Amino acid sequence: MTFVAFETSTRRPSVAVSNGERTVTRTLSGERVHASDLIPALDAALGELGEAPGAIEGVLVGTGPGSYTGLRVGIATARGLARSTGALLRGVPSGEAVAFERLEPGERCVYLLDARGGELCCALYERVADGVRVEHAPRALGPDALAAWLPPHIPIFGEPGVTEAAALSPEQCTRFDGKAPPGAEALLALGRGLLAALGGQAAHEVEPLYLRPFAARARRR
């Protein structure tokens, strides 16, 4: 079976395609991702595997939390691809995909992102045998509230640069791994199991995980 995954919640959007024997990943440059970037990356990955779009049986997409624009573009692209190919569609929370890929069963992690506006997105996950248990769902907290909430002794995964925004202590910085942002391959690892266990979702059921209402910034003239 051929699966496609789109991860567009972070500053390093990526596309991955797996045909069961090989996985090909394309990472895009730039924080602002467009459908015109994702489709050529998908076509290139399919071509490298020798697969046609008609072979796609499952489409996975990261639902965040993360970049408002990136999530909207990624989900719209995934919906369109599933509709045009007849493939099953499934949204995968981006932080859960990171936890599934990076942890062993029984291990826990904090997932941490800069939510902008002086707030941080944080969540707490435990890896279990067949998936991820959400101990604390993603939420937006200010640095002081985050400091009071952060559990001790467990790894913190996030994007580079978030340590300053979060005002992490020196000890917390030693537990921080900035090389673990969500990627499309992580979505494949968790999402294939979700598709097998739960099946696909209707397009309207796959929605971005927004922690607060979107506020567009006015352009300067």
mmCIF file with all atom_site columns, N, CA and C in Angstrom, residues 83-140:
data_model
loop_
_atom_site.group_PDB
_atom_site.id
_atom_site.type_symbol
_atom_site.label_atom_id
_atom_site.label_alt_id
_atom_site.label_comp_id
_atom_site.label_asym_id
_atom_site.label_entity_id
_atom_site.label_seq_id
_atom_site.pdbx_PDB_ins_code
_atom_site.Cartn_x
_atom_site.Cartn_y
_atom_site.Cartn_z
_atom_site.occupancy
_atom_site.B_iso_or_equiv
_atom_site.pdbx_formal_charge
_atom_site.auth_seq_id
_atom_site.auth_comp_id
_atom_site.auth_asym_id
_atom_site.auth_atom_id
_atom_site.pdbx_PDB_model_num
ATOM 1   N N  . ARG A 1 83  ? -9.651  13.208 -2.105 1.00 0.00 ? 83  ARG A N  1
ATOM 2   C CA . ARG A 1 83  ? -10.854 13.254 -2.938 1.00 0.00 ? 83  ARG A CA 1
ATOM 3   C C  . ARG A 1 83  ? -10.548 12.825 -4.367 1.00 0.00 ? 83  ARG A C  1
ATOM 4   N N  . SER A 1 84  ? -9.425  13.276 -4.911 1.00 0.00 ? 84  SER A N  1
ATOM 5   C CA . SER A 1 84  ? -9.117  12.987 -6.316 1.00 0.00 ? 84  SER A CA 1
ATOM 6   C C  . SER A 1 84  ? -8.655  11.554 -6.541 1.00 0.00 ? 84  SER A C  1
ATOM 7   N N  . THR A 1 85  ? -8.076  10.925 -5.523 1.00 0.00 ? 85  THR A N  1
ATOM 8   C CA . THR A 1 85  ? -7.562  9.560  -5.676 1.00 0.00 ? 85  THR A CA 1
ATOM 9   C C  . THR A 1 85  ? -8.466  8.499  -5.057 1.00 0.00 ? 85  THR A C  1
ATOM 10  N N  . GLY A 1 86  ? -9.432  8.925  -4.237 1.00 0.00 ? 86  GLY A N  1
ATOM 11  C CA . GLY A 1 86  ? -10.271 7.967  -3.529 1.00 0.00 ? 86  GLY A CA 1
ATOM 12  C C  . GLY A 1 86  ? -9.583  7.327  -2.341 1.00 0.00 ? 86  GLY A C  1
ATOM 13  N N  . ALA A 1 87  ? -8.444  7.893  -1.926 1.00 0.00 ? 87  ALA A N  1
ATOM 14  C CA . ALA A 1 87  ? -7.688  7.333  -0.798 1.00 0.00 ? 87  ALA A CA 1
ATOM 15  C C  . ALA A 1 87  ? -8.354  7.679  0.528  1.00 0.00 ? 87  ALA A C  1
ATOM 16  N N  . LEU A 1 88  ? -8.060  6.880  1.546  1.00 0.00 ? 88  LEU A N  1
ATOM 17  C CA . LEU A 1 88  ? -8.516  7.184  2.896  1.00 0.00 ? 88  LEU A CA 1
ATOM 18  C C  . LEU A 1 88  ? -7.755  8.396  3.426  1.00 0.00 ? 88  LEU A C  1
ATOM 19  N N  . LEU A 1 89  ? -8.442  9.213  4.210  1.00 0.00 ? 89  LEU A N  1
ATOM 20  C CA . LEU A 1 89  ? -7.863  10.438 4.764  1.00 0.00 ? 89  LEU A CA 1
ATOM 21  C C  . LEU A 1 89  ? -7.874  10.357 6.283  1.00 0.00 ? 89  LEU A C  1
ATOM 22  N N  . ARG A 1 90  ? -6.760  10.784 6.909  1.00 0.00 ? 90  ARG A N  1
ATOM 23  C CA . ARG A 1 90  ? -6.700  10.775 8.382  1.00 0.00 ? 90  ARG A CA 1
ATOM 24  C C  . ARG A 1 90  ? -5.840  11.936 8.871  1.00 0.00 ? 90  ARG A C  1
ATOM 25  N N  . GLY A 1 91  ? -6.359  12.710 9.811  1.00 0.00 ? 91  GLY A N  1
ATOM 26  C CA . GLY A 1 91  ? -5.572  13.734 10.475 1.00 0.00 ? 91  GLY A CA 1
ATOM 27  C C  . GLY A 1 91  ? -4.828  13.147 11.658 1.00 0.00 ? 91  GLY A C  1
ATOM 28  N N  . VAL A 1 92  ? -3.598  13.598 11.862 1.00 0.00 ? 92  VAL A N  1
ATOM 29  C CA . VAL A 1 92  ? -2.748  13.087 12.941 1.00 0.00 ? 92  VAL A CA 1
ATOM 30  C C  . VAL A 1 92  ? -2.212  14.278 13.741 1.00 0.00 ? 92  VAL A C  1
ATOM 31  N N  . PRO A 1 93  ? -2.500  14.368 15.045 1.00 0.00 ? 93  PRO A N  1
ATOM 32  C CA . PRO A 1 93  ? -1.918  15.452 15.840 1.00 0.00 ? 93  PRO A CA 1
ATOM 33  C C  . PRO A 1 93  ? -0.394  15.419 15.772 1.00 0.00 ? 93  PRO A C  1
ATOM 34  N N  . SER A 1 94  ? 0.198   16.553 15.455 1.00 0.00 ? 94  SER A N  1
ATOM 35  C CA . SER A 1 94  ? 1.635   16.590 15.166 1.00 0.00 ? 94  SER A CA 1
ATOM 36  C C  . SER A 1 94  ? 2.490   16.202 16.364 1.00 0.00 ? 94  SER A C  1
ATOM 37  N N  . GLY A 1 95  ? 2.131   16.668 17.554 1.00 0.00 ? 95  GLY A N  1
ATOM 38  C CA . GLY A 1 95  ? 2.901   16.327 18.747 1.00 0.00 ? 95  GLY A CA 1
ATOM 39  C C  . GLY A 1 95  ? 2.849   14.848 19.069 1.00 0.00 ? 95  GLY A C  1
ATOM 40  N N  . GLU A 1 96  ? 1.700   14.221 18.840 1.00 0.00 ? 96  GLU A N  1
ATOM 41  C CA . GLU A 1 96  ? 1.583   12.784 19.086 1.00 0.00 ? 96  GLU A CA 1
ATOM 42  C C  . GLU A 1 96  ? 2.484   12.000 18.140 1.00 0.00 ? 96  GLU A C  1
ATOM 43  N N  . ALA A 1 97  ? 2.606   12.480 16.904 1.00 0.00 ? 97  ALA A N  1
ATOM 44  C CA . ALA A 1 97  ? 3.489   11.802 15.950 1.00 0.00 ? 97  ALA A CA 1
ATOM 45  C C  . ALA A 1 97  ? 4.941   11.865 16.409 1.00 0.00 ? 97  ALA A C  1
ATOM 46  N N  . VAL A 1 98  ? 5.362   13.015 16.952 1.00 0.00 ? 98  VAL A N  1
ATOM 47  C CA . VAL A 1 98  ? 6.723   13.143 17.476 1.00 0.00 ? 98  VAL A CA 1
ATOM 48  C C  . VAL A 1 98  ? 6.941   12.169 18.624 1.00 0.00 ? 98  VAL A C  1
ATOM 49  N N  . ALA A 1 99  ? 5.989   12.109 19.551 1.00 0.00 ? 99  ALA A N  1
ATOM 50  C CA . ALA A 1 99  ? 6.122   11.216 20.704 1.00 0.00 ? 99  ALA A CA 1
ATOM 51  C C  . ALA A 1 99  ? 6.200   9.757  20.264 1.00 0.00 ? 99  ALA A C  1
ATOM 52  N N  . PHE A 1 100 ? 5.388   9.376  19.292 1.00 0.00 ? 100 PHE A N  1
ATOM 53  C CA . PHE A 1 100 ? 5.379   7.990  18.824 1.00 0.00 ? 100 PHE A CA 1
ATOM 54  C C  . PHE A 1 100 ? 6.709   7.623  18.189 1.00 0.00 ? 100 PHE A C  1
ATOM 55  N N  . GLU A 1 101 ? 7.273   8.547  17.435 1.00 0.00 ? 101 GLU A N  1
ATOM 56  C CA . GLU A 1 101 ? 8.524   8.276  16.725 1.00 0.00 ? 101 GLU A CA 1
ATOM 57  C C  . GLU A 1 101 ? 9.724   8.271  17.661 1.00 0.00 ? 101 GLU A C  1
ATOM 58  N N  . ARG A 1 102 ? 9.752   9.151  18.648 1.00 0.00 ? 102 ARG A N  1
ATOM 59  C CA . ARG A 1 102 ? 10.961  9.366  19.437 1.00 0.00 ? 102 ARG A CA 1
ATOM 60  C C  . ARG A 1 102 ? 11.021  8.578  20.735 1.00 0.00 ? 102 ARG A C  1
ATOM 61  N N  . LEU A 1 103 ? 9.898   8.093  21.232 1.00 0.00 ? 103 LEU A N  1
ATOM 62  C CA . LEU A 1 103 ? 9.867   7.442  22.539 1.00 0.00 ? 103 LEU A CA 1
ATOM 63  C C  . LEU A 1 103 ? 9.703   5.937  22.422 1.00 0.00 ? 103 LEU A C  1
ATOM 64  N N  . GLU A 1 104 ? 10.112  5.244  23.478 1.00 0.00 ? 104 GLU A N  1
ATOM 65  C CA . GLU A 1 104 ? 9.828   3.826  23.641 1.00 0.00 ? 104 GLU A CA 1
ATOM 66  C C  . GLU A 1 104 ? 8.594   3.681  24.530 1.00 0.00 ? 104 GLU A C  1
ATOM 67  N N  . PRO A 1 105 ? 7.860   2.553  24.421 1.00 0.00 ? 105 PRO A N  1
ATOM 68  C CA . PRO A 1 105 ? 6.687   2.368  25.275 1.00 0.00 ? 105 PRO A CA 1
ATOM 69  C C  . PRO A 1 105 ? 7.019   2.584  26.749 1.00 0.00 ? 105 PRO A C  1
ATOM 70  N N  . GLY A 1 106 ? 6.163   3.351  27.407 1.00 0.00 ? 106 GLY A N  1
ATOM 71  C CA . GLY A 1 106 ? 6.353   3.672  28.816 1.00 0.00 ? 106 GLY A CA 1
ATOM 72  C C  . GLY A 1 106 ? 7.055   4.996  29.056 1.00 0.00 ? 106 GLY A C  1
ATOM 73  N N  . GLU A 1 107 ? 7.697   5.561  28.021 1.00 0.00 ? 107 GLU A N  1
ATOM 74  C CA . GLU A 1 107 ? 8.379   6.843  28.169 1.00 0.00 ? 107 GLU A CA 1
ATOM 75  C C  . GLU A 1 107 ? 7.410   8.001  27.935 1.00 0.00 ? 107 GLU A C  1
ATOM 76  N N  . ARG A 1 108 ? 7.758   9.166  28.511 1.00 0.00 ? 108 ARG A N  1
ATOM 77  C CA . ARG A 1 108 ? 6.918   10.354 28.408 1.00 0.00 ? 108 ARG A CA 1
ATOM 78  C C  . ARG A 1 108 ? 7.748   11.523 27.877 1.00 0.00 ? 108 ARG A C  1
ATOM 79  N N  . CYS A 1 109 ? 7.056   12.515 27.318 1.00 0.00 ? 109 CYS A N  1
ATOM 80  C CA . CYS A 1 109 ? 7.746   13.713 26.845 1.00 0.00 ? 109 CYS A CA 1
ATOM 81  C C  . CYS A 1 109 ? 6.813   14.908 26.902 1.00 0.00 ? 109 CYS A C  1
ATOM 82  N N  . VAL A 1 110 ? 7.433   16.081 26.983 1.00 0.00 ? 110 VAL A N  1
ATOM 83  C CA . VAL A 1 110 ? 6.727   17.347 26.792 1.00 0.00 ? 110 VAL A CA 1
ATOM 84  C C  . VAL A 1 110 ? 6.955   17.793 25.356 1.00 0.00 ? 110 VAL A C  1
ATOM 85  N N  . TYR A 1 111 ? 5.909   18.287 24.723 1.00 0.00 ? 111 TYR A N  1
ATOM 86  C CA . TYR A 1 111 ? 6.007   18.858 23.384 1.00 0.00 ? 111 TYR A CA 1
ATOM 87  C C  . TYR A 1 111 ? 5.813   20.361 23.525 1.00 0.00 ? 111 TYR A C  1
ATOM 88  N N  . LEU A 1 112 ? 6.748   21.154 22.987 1.00 0.00 ? 112 LEU A N  1
ATOM 89  C CA . LEU A 1 112 ? 6.767   22.588 23.260 1.00 0.00 ? 112 LEU A CA 1
ATOM 90  C C  . LEU A 1 112 ? 7.006   23.376 21.976 1.00 0.00 ? 112 LEU A C  1
ATOM 91  N N  . LEU A 1 113 ? 6.133   24.341 21.712 1.00 0.00 ? 113 LEU A N  1
ATOM 92  C CA . LEU A 1 113 ? 6.253   25.206 20.545 1.00 0.00 ? 113 LEU A CA 1
ATOM 93  C C  . LEU A 1 113 ? 6.012   26.653 20.953 1.00 0.00 ? 113 LEU A C  1
ATOM 94  N N  . ASP A 1 114 ? 6.573   27.572 20.194 1.00 0.00 ? 114 ASP A N  1
ATOM 95  C CA . ASP A 1 114 ? 6.291   28.992 20.382 1.00 0.00 ? 114 ASP A CA 1
ATOM 96  C C  . ASP A 1 114 ? 4.943   29.302 19.734 1.00 0.00 ? 114 ASP A C  1
ATOM 97  N N  . ALA A 1 115 ? 3.946   29.651 20.555 1.00 0.00 ? 115 ALA A N  1
ATOM 98  C CA . ALA A 1 115 ? 2.616   29.967 20.036 1.00 0.00 ? 115 ALA A CA 1
ATOM 99  C C  . ALA A 1 115 ? 2.487   31.435 19.648 1.00 0.00 ? 115 ALA A C  1
ATOM 100 N N  . ARG A 1 116 ? 3.558   32.196 19.794 1.00 0.00 ? 116 ARG A N  1
ATOM 101 C CA . ARG A 1 116 ? 3.600   33.620 19.493 1.00 0.00 ? 116 ARG A CA 1
ATOM 102 C C  . ARG A 1 116 ? 2.682   34.387 20.457 1.00 0.00 ? 116 ARG A C  1
ATOM 103 N N  . GLY A 1 117 ? 2.747   35.683 20.380 1.00 0.00 ? 117 GLY A N  1
ATOM 104 C CA . GLY A 1 117 ? 1.937   36.503 21.267 1.00 0.00 ? 117 GLY A CA 1
ATOM 105 C C  . GLY A 1 117 ? 2.286   36.340 22.733 1.00 0.00 ? 117 GLY A C  1
ATOM 106 N N  . GLY A 1 118 ? 3.538   35.935 23.024 1.00 0.00 ? 118 GLY A N  1
ATOM 107 C CA . GLY A 1 118 ? 3.947   35.772 24.412 1.00 0.00 ? 118 GLY A CA 1
ATOM 108 C C  . GLY A 1 118 ? 3.491   34.488 25.060 1.00 0.00 ? 118 GLY A C  1
ATOM 109 N N  . GLU A 1 119 ? 3.011   33.527 24.264 1.00 0.00 ? 119 GLU A N  1
ATOM 110 C CA . GLU A 1 119 ? 2.539   32.254 24.810 1.00 0.00 ? 119 GLU A CA 1
ATOM 111 C C  . GLU A 1 119 ? 3.288   31.083 24.177 1.00 0.00 ? 119 GLU A C  1
ATOM 112 N N  . LEU A 1 120 ? 3.270   29.960 24.885 1.00 0.00 ? 120 LEU A N  1
ATOM 113 C CA . LEU A 1 120 ? 3.883   28.719 24.418 1.00 0.00 ? 120 LEU A CA 1
ATOM 114 C C  . LEU A 1 120 ? 2.813   27.647 24.312 1.00 0.00 ? 120 LEU A C  1
ATOM 115 N N  . CYS A 1 121 ? 2.908   26.822 23.285 1.00 0.00 ? 121 CYS A N  1
ATOM 116 C CA . CYS A 1 121 ? 2.060   25.635 23.179 1.00 0.00 ? 121 CYS A CA 1
ATOM 117 C C  . CYS A 1 121 ? 2.779   24.489 23.866 1.00 0.00 ? 121 CYS A C  1
ATOM 118 N N  . CYS A 1 122 ? 2.092   23.809 24.777 1.00 0.00 ? 122 CYS A N  1
ATOM 119 C CA . CYS A 1 122 ? 2.720   22.696 25.485 1.00 0.00 ? 122 CYS A CA 1
ATOM 120 C C  . CYS A 1 122 ? 1.729   21.546 25.623 1.00 0.00 ? 122 CYS A C  1
ATOM 121 N N  . ALA A 1 123 ? 2.265   20.339 25.640 1.00 0.00 ? 123 ALA A N  1
ATOM 122 C CA . ALA A 1 123 ? 1.460   19.133 25.811 1.00 0.00 ? 123 ALA A CA 1
ATOM 123 C C  . ALA A 1 123 ? 2.334   18.071 26.457 1.00 0.00 ? 123 ALA A C  1
ATOM 124 N N  . LEU A 1 124 ? 1.695   17.072 27.041 1.00 0.00 ? 124 LEU A N  1
ATOM 125 C CA . LEU A 1 124 ? 2.415   15.977 27.698 1.00 0.00 ? 124 LEU A CA 1
ATOM 126 C C  . LEU A 1 124 ? 1.885   14.658 27.160 1.00 0.00 ? 124 LEU A C  1
ATOM 127 N N  . TYR A 1 125 ? 2.795   13.807 26.677 1.00 0.00 ? 125 TYR A N  1
ATOM 128 C CA . TYR A 1 125 ? 2.415   12.541 26.058 1.00 0.00 ? 125 TYR A CA 1
ATOM 129 C C  . TYR A 1 125 ? 3.160   11.370 26.685 1.00 0.00 ? 125 TYR A C  1
ATOM 130 N N  . GLU A 1 126 ? 2.516   10.207 26.646 1.00 0.00 ? 126 GLU A N  1
ATOM 131 C CA . GLU A 1 126 ? 3.172   8.951  27.013 1.00 0.00 ? 126 GLU A CA 1
ATOM 132 C C  . GLU A 1 126 ? 3.066   7.992  25.840 1.00 0.00 ? 126 GLU A C  1
ATOM 133 N N  . ARG A 1 127 ? 4.175   7.386  25.495 1.00 0.00 ? 127 ARG A N  1
ATOM 134 C CA . ARG A 1 127 ? 4.185   6.365  24.434 1.00 0.00 ? 127 ARG A CA 1
ATOM 135 C C  . ARG A 1 127 ? 3.670   5.065  25.013 1.00 0.00 ? 127 ARG A C  1
ATOM 136 N N  . VAL A 1 128 ? 2.708   4.462  24.336 1.00 0.00 ? 128 VAL A N  1
ATOM 137 C CA . VAL A 1 128 ? 2.206   3.147  24.718 1.00 0.00 ? 128 VAL A CA 1
ATOM 138 C C  . VAL A 1 128 ? 2.485   2.186  23.571 1.00 0.00 ? 128 VAL A C  1
ATOM 139 N N  . ALA A 1 129 ? 2.162   0.918  23.773 1.00 0.00 ? 129 ALA A N  1
ATOM 140 C CA . ALA A 1 129 ? 2.581   -0.102 22.812 1.00 0.00 ? 129 ALA A CA 1
ATOM 141 C C  . ALA A 1 129 ? 2.097   0.183  21.397 1.00 0.00 ? 129 ALA A C  1
ATOM 142 N N  . ASP A 1 130 ? 0.845   0.601  21.257 1.00 0.00 ? 130 ASP A N  1
ATOM 143 C CA . ASP A 1 130 ? 0.278   0.748  19.923 1.00 0.00 ? 130 ASP A CA 1
ATOM 144 C C  . ASP A 1 130 ? -0.065  2.187  19.570 1.00 0.00 ? 130 ASP A C  1
ATOM 145 N N  . GLY A 1 131 ? 0.450   3.145  20.338 1.00 0.00 ? 131 GLY A N  1
ATOM 146 C CA . GLY A 1 131 ? 0.117   4.529  20.029 1.00 0.00 ? 131 GLY A CA 1
ATOM 147 C C  . GLY A 1 131 ? 0.657   5.491  21.067 1.00 0.00 ? 131 GLY A C  1
ATOM 148 N N  . VAL A 1 132 ? -0.108  6.527  21.331 1.00 0.00 ? 132 VAL A N  1
ATOM 149 C CA . VAL A 1 132 ? 0.296   7.585  22.257 1.00 0.00 ? 132 VAL A CA 1
ATOM 150 C C  . VAL A 1 132 ? -0.880  7.925  23.164 1.00 0.00 ? 132 VAL A C  1
ATOM 151 N N  . ARG A 1 133 ? -0.588  8.031  24.455 1.00 0.00 ? 133 ARG A N  1
ATOM 152 C CA . ARG A 1 133 ? -1.608  8.471  25.411 1.00 0.00 ? 133 ARG A CA 1
ATOM 153 C C  . ARG A 1 133 ? -1.390  9.947  25.704 1.00 0.00 ? 133 ARG A C  1
ATOM 154 N N  . VAL A 1 134 ? -2.463  10.716 25.593 1.00 0.00 ? 134 VAL A N  1
ATOM 155 C CA . VAL A 1 134 ? -2.383  12.155 25.851 1.00 0.00 ? 134 VAL A CA 1
ATOM 156 C C  . VAL A 1 134 ? -2.646  12.395 27.333 1.00 0.00 ? 134 VAL A C  1
ATOM 157 N N  . GLU A 1 135 ? -1.603  12.767 28.069 1.00 0.00 ? 135 GLU A N  1
ATOM 158 C CA . GLU A 1 135 ? -1.768  13.070 29.491 1.00 0.00 ? 135 GLU A CA 1
ATOM 159 C C  . GLU A 1 135 ? -2.296  14.484 29.699 1.00 0.00 ? 135 GLU A C  1
ATOM 160 N N  . HIS A 1 136 ? -1.759  15.422 28.941 1.00 0.00 ? 136 HIS A N  1
ATOM 161 C CA . HIS A 1 136 ? -2.243  16.804 28.968 1.00 0.00 ? 136 HIS A CA 1
ATOM 162 C C  . HIS A 1 136 ? -2.335  17.276 27.527 1.00 0.00 ? 136 HIS A C  1
ATOM 163 N N  . ALA A 1 137 ? -3.546  17.578 27.078 1.00 0.00 ? 137 ALA A N  1
ATOM 164 C CA . ALA A 1 137 ? -3.746  18.006 25.698 1.00 0.00 ? 137 ALA A CA 1
ATOM 165 C C  . ALA A 1 137 ? -3.061  19.347 25.453 1.00 0.00 ? 137 ALA A C  1
ATOM 166 N N  . PRO A 1 138 ? -2.730  19.645 24.199 1.00 0.00 ? 138 PRO A N  1
ATOM 167 C CA . PRO A 1 138 ? -2.067  20.912 23.903 1.00 0.00 ? 138 PRO A CA 1
ATOM 168 C C  . PRO A 1 138 ? -2.845  22.108 24.423 1.00 0.00 ? 138 PRO A C  1
ATOM 169 N N  . ARG A 1 139 ? -2.112  23.051 24.980 1.00 0.00 ? 139 ARG A N  1
ATOM 170 C CA . ARG A 1 139 ? -2.703  24.278 25.513 1.00 0.00 ? 139 ARG A CA 1
ATOM 171 C C  . ARG A 1 139 ? -1.697  25.405 25.341 1.00 0.00 ? 139 ARG A C  1
ATOM 172 N N  . ALA A 1 140 ? -2.172  26.630 25.429 1.00 0.00 ? 140 ALA A N  1
ATOM 173 C CA . ALA A 1 140 ? -1.302  27.802 25.337 1.00 0.00 ? 140 ALA A CA 1
ATOM 174 C C  . ALA A 1 140 ? -1.121  28.399 26.723 1.00 0.00 ? 140 ALA A C  1
#
